[in-house]
mmCIF file of C-alpha atoms in Angstrom:
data_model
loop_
_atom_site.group_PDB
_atom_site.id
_atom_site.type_symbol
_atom_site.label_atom_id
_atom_site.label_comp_id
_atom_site.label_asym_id
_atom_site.label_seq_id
_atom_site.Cartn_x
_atom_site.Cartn_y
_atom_site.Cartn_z
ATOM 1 C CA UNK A 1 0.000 0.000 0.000
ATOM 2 C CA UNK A 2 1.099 3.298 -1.039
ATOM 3 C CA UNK A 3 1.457 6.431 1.277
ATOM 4 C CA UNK A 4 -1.043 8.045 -0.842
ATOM 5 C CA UNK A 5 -3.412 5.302 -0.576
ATOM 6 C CA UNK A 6 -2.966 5.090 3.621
ATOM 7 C CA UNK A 7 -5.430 6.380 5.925
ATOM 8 C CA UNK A 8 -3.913 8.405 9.374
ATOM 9 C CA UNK A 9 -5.627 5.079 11.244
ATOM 10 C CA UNK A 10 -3.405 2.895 8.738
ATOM 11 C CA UNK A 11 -0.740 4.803 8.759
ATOM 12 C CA UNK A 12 -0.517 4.965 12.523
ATOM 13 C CA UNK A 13 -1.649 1.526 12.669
ATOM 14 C CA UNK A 14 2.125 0.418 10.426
ATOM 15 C CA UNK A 15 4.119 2.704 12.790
ATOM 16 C CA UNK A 16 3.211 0.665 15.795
ATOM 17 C CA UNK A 17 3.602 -2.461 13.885
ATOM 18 C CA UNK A 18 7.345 -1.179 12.752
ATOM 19 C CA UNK A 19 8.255 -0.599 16.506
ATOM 20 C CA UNK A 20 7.126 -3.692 17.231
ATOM 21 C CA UNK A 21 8.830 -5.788 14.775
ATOM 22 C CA UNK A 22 12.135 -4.400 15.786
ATOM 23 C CA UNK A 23 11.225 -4.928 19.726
ATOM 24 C CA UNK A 24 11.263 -8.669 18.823
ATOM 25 C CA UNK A 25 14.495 -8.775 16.626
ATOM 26 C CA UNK A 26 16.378 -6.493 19.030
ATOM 27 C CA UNK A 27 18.109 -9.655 21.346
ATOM 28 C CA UNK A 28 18.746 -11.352 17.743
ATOM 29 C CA UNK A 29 20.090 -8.650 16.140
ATOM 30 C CA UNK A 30 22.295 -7.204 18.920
ATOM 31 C CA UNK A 31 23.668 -10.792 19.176
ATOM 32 C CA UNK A 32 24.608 -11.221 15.181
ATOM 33 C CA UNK A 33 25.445 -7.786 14.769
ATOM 34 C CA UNK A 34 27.735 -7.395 17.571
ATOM 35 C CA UNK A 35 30.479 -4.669 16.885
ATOM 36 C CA UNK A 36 29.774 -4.682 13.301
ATOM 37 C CA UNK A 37 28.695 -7.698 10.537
ATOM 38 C CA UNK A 38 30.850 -7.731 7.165
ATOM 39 C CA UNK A 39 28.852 -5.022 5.829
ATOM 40 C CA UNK A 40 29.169 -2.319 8.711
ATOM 41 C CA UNK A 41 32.952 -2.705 8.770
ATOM 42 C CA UNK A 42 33.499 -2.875 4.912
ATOM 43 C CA UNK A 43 31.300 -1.049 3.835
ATOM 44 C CA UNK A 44 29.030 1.215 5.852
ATOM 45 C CA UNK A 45 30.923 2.594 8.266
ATOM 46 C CA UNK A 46 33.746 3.364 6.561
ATOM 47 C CA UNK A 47 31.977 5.308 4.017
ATOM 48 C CA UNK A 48 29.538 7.337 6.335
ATOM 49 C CA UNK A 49 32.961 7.682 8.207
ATOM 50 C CA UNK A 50 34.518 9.499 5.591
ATOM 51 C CA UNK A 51 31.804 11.431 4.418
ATOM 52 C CA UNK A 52 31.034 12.570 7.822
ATOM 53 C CA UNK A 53 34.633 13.442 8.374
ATOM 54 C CA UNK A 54 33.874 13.870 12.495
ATOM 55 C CA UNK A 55 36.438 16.497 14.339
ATOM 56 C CA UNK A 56 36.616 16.355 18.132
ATOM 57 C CA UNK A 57 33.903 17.621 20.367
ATOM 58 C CA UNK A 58 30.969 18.035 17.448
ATOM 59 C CA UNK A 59 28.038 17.148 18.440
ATOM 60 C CA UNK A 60 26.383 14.578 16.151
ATOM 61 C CA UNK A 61 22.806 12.746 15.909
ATOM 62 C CA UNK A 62 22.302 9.958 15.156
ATOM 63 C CA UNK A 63 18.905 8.163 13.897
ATOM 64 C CA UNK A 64 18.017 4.593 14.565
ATOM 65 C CA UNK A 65 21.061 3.833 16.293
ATOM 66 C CA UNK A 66 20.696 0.129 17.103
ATOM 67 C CA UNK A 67 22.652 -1.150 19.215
ATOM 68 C CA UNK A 68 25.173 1.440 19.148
ATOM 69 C CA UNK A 69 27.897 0.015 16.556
ATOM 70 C CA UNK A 70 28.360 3.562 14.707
ATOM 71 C CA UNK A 71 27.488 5.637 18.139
ATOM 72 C CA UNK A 72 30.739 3.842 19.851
ATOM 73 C CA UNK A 73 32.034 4.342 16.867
ATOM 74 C CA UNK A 74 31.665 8.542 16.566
ATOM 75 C CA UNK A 75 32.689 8.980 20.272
ATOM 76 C CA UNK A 76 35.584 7.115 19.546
ATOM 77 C CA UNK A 77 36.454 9.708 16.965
ATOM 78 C CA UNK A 78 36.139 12.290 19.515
ATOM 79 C CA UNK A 79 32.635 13.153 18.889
ATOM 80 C CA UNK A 80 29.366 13.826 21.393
ATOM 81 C CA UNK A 81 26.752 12.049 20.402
ATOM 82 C CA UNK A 82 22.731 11.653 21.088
ATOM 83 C CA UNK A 83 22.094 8.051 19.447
ATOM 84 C CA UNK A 84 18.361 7.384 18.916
ATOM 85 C CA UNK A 85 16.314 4.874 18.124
ATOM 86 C CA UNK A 86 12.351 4.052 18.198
ATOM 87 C CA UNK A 87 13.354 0.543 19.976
ATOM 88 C CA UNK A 88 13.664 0.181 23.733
ATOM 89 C CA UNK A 89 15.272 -3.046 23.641
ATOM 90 C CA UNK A 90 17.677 -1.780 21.227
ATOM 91 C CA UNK A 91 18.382 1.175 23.489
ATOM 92 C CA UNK A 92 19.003 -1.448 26.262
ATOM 93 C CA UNK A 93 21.412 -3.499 24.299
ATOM 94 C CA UNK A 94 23.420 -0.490 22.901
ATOM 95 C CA UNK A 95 24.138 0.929 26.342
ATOM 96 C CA UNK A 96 25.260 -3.017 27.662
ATOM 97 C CA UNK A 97 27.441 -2.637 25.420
ATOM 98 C CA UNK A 98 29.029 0.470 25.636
ATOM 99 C CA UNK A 99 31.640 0.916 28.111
ATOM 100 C CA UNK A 100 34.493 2.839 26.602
ATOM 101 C CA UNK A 101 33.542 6.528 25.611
ATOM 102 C CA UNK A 102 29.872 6.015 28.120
ATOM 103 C CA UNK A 103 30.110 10.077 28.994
ATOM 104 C CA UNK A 104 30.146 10.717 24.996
ATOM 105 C CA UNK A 105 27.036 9.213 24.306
ATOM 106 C CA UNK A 106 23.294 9.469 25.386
ATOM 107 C CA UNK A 107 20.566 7.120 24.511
ATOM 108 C CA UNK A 108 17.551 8.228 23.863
ATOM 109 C CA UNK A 109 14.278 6.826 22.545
ATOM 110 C CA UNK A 110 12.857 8.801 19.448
ATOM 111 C CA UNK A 111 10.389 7.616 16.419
ATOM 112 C CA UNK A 112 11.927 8.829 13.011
ATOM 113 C CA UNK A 113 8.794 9.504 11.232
ATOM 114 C CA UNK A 114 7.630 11.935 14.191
ATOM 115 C CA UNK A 115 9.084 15.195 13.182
ATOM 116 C CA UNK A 116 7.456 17.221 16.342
ATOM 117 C CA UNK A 117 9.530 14.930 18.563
ATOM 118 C CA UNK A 118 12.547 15.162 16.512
ATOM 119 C CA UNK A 119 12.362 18.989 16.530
ATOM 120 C CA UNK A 120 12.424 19.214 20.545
ATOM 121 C CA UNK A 121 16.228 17.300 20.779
ATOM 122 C CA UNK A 122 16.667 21.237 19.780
ATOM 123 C CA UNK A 123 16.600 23.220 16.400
ATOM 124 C CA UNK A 124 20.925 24.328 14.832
ATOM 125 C CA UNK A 125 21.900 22.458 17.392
ATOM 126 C CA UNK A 126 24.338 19.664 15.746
ATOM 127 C CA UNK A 127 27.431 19.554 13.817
ATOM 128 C CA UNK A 128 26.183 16.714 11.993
ATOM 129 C CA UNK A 129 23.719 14.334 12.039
ATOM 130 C CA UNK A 130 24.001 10.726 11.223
ATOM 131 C CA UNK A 131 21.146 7.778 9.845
ATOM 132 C CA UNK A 132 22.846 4.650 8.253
ATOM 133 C CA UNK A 133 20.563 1.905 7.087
ATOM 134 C CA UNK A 134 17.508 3.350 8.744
ATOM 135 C CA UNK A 135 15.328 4.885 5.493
ATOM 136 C CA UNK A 136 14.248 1.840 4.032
ATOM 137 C CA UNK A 137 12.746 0.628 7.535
ATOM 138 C CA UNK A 138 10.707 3.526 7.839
ATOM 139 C CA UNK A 139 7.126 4.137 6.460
ATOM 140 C CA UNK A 140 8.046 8.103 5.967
ATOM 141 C CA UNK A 141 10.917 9.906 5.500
ATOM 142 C CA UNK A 142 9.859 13.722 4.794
ATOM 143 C CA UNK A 143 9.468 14.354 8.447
ATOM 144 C CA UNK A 144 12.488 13.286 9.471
ATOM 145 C CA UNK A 145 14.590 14.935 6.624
ATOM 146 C CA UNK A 146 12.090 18.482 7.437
ATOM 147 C CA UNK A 147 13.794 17.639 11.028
ATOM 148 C CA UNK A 148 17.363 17.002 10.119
ATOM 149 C CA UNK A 149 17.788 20.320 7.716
ATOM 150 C CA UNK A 150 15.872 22.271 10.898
ATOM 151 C CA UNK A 151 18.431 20.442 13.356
ATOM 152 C CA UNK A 152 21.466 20.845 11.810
ATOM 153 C CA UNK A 153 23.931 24.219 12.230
ATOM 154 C CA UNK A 154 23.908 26.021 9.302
ATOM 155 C CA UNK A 155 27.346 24.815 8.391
ATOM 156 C CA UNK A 156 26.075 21.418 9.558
ATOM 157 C CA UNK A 157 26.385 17.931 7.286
ATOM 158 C CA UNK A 158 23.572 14.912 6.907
ATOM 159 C CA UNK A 159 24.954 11.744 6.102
ATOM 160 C CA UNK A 160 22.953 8.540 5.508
ATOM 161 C CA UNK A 161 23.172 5.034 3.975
ATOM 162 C CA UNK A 162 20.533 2.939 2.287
ATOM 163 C CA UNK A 163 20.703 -0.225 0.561
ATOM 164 C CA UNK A 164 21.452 0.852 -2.860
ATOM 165 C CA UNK A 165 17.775 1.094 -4.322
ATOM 166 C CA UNK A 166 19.110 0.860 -8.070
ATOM 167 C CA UNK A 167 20.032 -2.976 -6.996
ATOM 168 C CA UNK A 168 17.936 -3.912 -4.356
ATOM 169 C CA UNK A 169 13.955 -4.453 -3.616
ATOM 170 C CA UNK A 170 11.248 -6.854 -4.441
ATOM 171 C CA UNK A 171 11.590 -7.498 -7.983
ATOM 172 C CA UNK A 172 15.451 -8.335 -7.802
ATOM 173 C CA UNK A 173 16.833 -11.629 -8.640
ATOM 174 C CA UNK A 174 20.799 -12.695 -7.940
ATOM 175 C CA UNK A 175 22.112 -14.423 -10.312
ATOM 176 C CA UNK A 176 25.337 -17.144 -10.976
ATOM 177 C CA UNK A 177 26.591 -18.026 -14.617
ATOM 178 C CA UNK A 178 29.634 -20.628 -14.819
ATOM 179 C CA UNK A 179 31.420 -20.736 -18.131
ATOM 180 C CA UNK A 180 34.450 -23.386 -18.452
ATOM 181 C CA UNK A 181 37.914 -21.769 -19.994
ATOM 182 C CA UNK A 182 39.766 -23.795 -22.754
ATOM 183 C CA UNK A 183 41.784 -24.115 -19.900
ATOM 184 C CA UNK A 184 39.835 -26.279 -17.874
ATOM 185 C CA UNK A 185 39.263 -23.166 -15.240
ATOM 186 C CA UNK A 186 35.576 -22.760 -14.174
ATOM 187 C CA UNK A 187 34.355 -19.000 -14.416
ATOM 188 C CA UNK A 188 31.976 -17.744 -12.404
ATOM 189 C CA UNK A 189 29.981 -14.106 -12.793
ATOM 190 C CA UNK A 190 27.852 -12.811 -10.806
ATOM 191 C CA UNK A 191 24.651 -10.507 -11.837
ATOM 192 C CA UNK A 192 21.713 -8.958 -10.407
ATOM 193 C CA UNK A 193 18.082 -9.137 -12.501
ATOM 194 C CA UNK A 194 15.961 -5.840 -12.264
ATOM 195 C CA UNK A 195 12.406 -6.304 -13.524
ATOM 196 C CA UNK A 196 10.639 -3.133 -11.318
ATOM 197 C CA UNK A 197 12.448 -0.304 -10.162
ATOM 198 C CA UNK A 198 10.186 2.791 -10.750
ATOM 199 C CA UNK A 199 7.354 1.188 -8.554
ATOM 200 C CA UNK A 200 6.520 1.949 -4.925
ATOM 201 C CA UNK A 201 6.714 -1.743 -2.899
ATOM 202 C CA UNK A 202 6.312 -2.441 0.658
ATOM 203 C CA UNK A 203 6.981 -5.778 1.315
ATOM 204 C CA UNK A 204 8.699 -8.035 4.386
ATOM 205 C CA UNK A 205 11.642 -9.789 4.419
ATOM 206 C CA UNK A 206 15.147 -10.282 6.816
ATOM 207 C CA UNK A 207 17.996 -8.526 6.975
ATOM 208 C CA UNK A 208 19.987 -11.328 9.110
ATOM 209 C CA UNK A 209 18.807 -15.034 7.981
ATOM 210 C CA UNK A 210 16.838 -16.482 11.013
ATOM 211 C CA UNK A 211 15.555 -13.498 12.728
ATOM 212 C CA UNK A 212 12.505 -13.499 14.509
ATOM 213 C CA UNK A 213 10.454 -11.585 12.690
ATOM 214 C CA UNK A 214 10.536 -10.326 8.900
ATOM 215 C CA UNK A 215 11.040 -6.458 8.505
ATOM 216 C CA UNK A 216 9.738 -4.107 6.338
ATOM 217 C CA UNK A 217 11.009 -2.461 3.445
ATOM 218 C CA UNK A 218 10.237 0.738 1.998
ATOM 219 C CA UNK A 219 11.773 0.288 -1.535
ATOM 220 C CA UNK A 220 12.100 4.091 -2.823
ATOM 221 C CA UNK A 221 14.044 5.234 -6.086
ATOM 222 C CA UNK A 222 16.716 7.586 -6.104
ATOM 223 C CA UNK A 223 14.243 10.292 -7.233
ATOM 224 C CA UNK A 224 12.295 9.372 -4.328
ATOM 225 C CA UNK A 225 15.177 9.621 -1.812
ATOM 226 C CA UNK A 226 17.144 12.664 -3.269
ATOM 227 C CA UNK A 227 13.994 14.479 -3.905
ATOM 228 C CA UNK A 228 12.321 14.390 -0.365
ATOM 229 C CA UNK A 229 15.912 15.957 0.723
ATOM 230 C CA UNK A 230 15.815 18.860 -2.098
ATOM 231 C CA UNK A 231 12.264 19.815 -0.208
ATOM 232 C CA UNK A 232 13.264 19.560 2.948
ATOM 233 C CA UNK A 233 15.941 22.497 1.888
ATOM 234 C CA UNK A 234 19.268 20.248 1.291
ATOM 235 C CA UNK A 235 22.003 19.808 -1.544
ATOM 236 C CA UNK A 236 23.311 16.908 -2.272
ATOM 237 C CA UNK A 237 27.430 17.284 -1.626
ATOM 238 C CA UNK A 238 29.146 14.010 -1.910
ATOM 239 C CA UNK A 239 27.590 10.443 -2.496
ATOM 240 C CA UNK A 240 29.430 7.066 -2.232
ATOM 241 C CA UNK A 241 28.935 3.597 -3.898
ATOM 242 C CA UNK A 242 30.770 0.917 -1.749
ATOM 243 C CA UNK A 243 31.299 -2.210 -3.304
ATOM 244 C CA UNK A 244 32.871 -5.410 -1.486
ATOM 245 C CA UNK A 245 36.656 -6.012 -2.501
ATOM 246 C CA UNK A 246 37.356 -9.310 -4.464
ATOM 247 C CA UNK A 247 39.363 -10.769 -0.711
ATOM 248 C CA UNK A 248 36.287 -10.151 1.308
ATOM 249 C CA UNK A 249 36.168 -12.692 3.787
ATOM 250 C CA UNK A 250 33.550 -15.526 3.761
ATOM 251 C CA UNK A 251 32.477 -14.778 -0.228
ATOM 252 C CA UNK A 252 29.986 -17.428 -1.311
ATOM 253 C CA UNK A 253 27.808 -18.275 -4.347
ATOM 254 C CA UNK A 254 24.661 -15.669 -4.508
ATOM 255 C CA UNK A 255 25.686 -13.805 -1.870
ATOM 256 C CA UNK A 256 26.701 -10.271 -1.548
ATOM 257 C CA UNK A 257 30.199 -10.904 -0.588
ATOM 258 C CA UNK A 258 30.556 -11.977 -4.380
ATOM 259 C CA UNK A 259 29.083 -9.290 -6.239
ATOM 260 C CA UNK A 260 32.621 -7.059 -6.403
ATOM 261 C CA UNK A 261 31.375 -4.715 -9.510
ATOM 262 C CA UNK A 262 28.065 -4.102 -8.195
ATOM 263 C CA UNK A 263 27.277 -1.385 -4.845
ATOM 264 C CA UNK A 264 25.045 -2.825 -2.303
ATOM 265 C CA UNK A 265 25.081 0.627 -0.894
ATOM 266 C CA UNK A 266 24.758 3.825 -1.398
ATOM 267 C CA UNK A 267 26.098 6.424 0.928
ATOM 268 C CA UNK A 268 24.960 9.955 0.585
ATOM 269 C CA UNK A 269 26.156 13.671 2.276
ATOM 270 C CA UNK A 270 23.319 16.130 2.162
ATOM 271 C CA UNK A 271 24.036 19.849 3.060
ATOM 272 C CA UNK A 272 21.968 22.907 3.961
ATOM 273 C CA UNK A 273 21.220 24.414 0.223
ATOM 274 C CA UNK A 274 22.202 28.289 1.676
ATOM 275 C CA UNK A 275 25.406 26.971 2.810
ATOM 276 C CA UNK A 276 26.711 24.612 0.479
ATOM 277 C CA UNK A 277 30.436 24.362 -0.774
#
């Protein structure tokens, strides 16, 4: 069902059910994801990293924290940082886990798609604000990019991180084709299908195999994604497309790890339009 096509009652109605689903993966997911899976240490974090580009004592927000892998992460750097997320549980497990860096961070609890609550953490108040892998869990994303361009300092810098949408969502299909050399050597290459890209889908799936409970996704196009910034009063200032070296660890057939030419993610840097350079 489309956004359009939701009534407030519906709309509410998927909110709670969000929240909920990621109540019952938190334990799981704190538990695989630990201090980072294959993807936050080759891929997203390094990117938002260096997009980010953190200098000590900025003040940075981030949204939908989890369990505090990136938030650790940013104090480390020698940032402050207010690390939400619309999961208590998750909350819980982040600050088990942090120990080192504890006065740099505060936890707080905070829906994404609420942009009245997001608007009281305080308006120019951060450096930089932070949301990696959050926008395709989320049923809306205008309020909380309204928010971020309201929350930022003028000078301020919005990074965020998405599964790439040009090579992920419902209609994709991985693909393996083996072709034998003259040589006896087998070759093996490694495509993605796209049948629907333009499309609006909401459908459920997992992020980690065996999770509780299947997640949504919000598939949105570039257009989509890039365009609800340019309303909310952003330019877009830097974008990356991280793609998994051929030595990743632990590559296997139809999986990610494999797919070396092709971005699973796309990494963006959004600045206020008035003060972009």
């Amino acid at each position: 069902m489309n956004k359009e096509q939701r009534t407030p009652a519906q709309a509410e109605a998927l909110r709670k059910e969000v929240k909920d689903i990621w109540e019952r993966n938190a334990v799981f997911w704190d538990q695989r994801m630990g201090d980072g899976n294959v993807f936050q240490r080759e891929l997203v974090g390094p990117g938002s990293e260096h997009l980010l580009g953190i200098r000590e004592g900025e003040l940075v927000l981030e949204f939908g924290c989890g369990n505090g892998v990136f938030s650790r992460r940013l104090a480390q750097l020698g940032a402050r940082v207010i690390a939400t997320d619309v999961s208590e549980k998750m909350l819980e497990l982040a600050q088990a886990r942090t120990t080192a860096g504890r006065e740099r961070i505060e936890y707080k609890v905070l829906d994404a798609t609420d942009e009245n609550q997001m608007l009281r953490l305080g308006l120019e108040r951060f450096d930089a604000i932070s949301c990696n892998m959050v926008l395709m869990d989320i049923s809306e994303i205008d309020p909380l990019m309204r928010a971020s361009r309201q929350l930022l300092k003028p000078e301020g810098r919005f990074v965020f991180s998405v599964m790439h949408p040009c090579f992920n969502g419902g209609s994709v299909m991985v693909m393996e084709e083996e072709d034998d050399e003259s040589n006896g050597e087998l070759i093996l290459t490694h495509s993605v299908k796209i049948s629907k890209y333009l499309g609006r889908t909401l459908q459920k799936g997992l992020a980690m195999r065996d999770q509780p409970v299947s997640q949504y996704y919000f598939h949105r196009t570039l257009q989509e994604l890039l365009g609800s910034s340019f309303r909310a009063g952003f330019v877009l200032d830097a974008l990356e497309e991280p793609g998994f070296s051929p030595t990743s660890e632990q590559r296997h057939r139809l999986n990610w790890l494999a797919y070396s030419e092709i971005p699973p993610v796309l990494i963006v840097r959004l600045r206020p339009a008035d003060r972009a350079y």
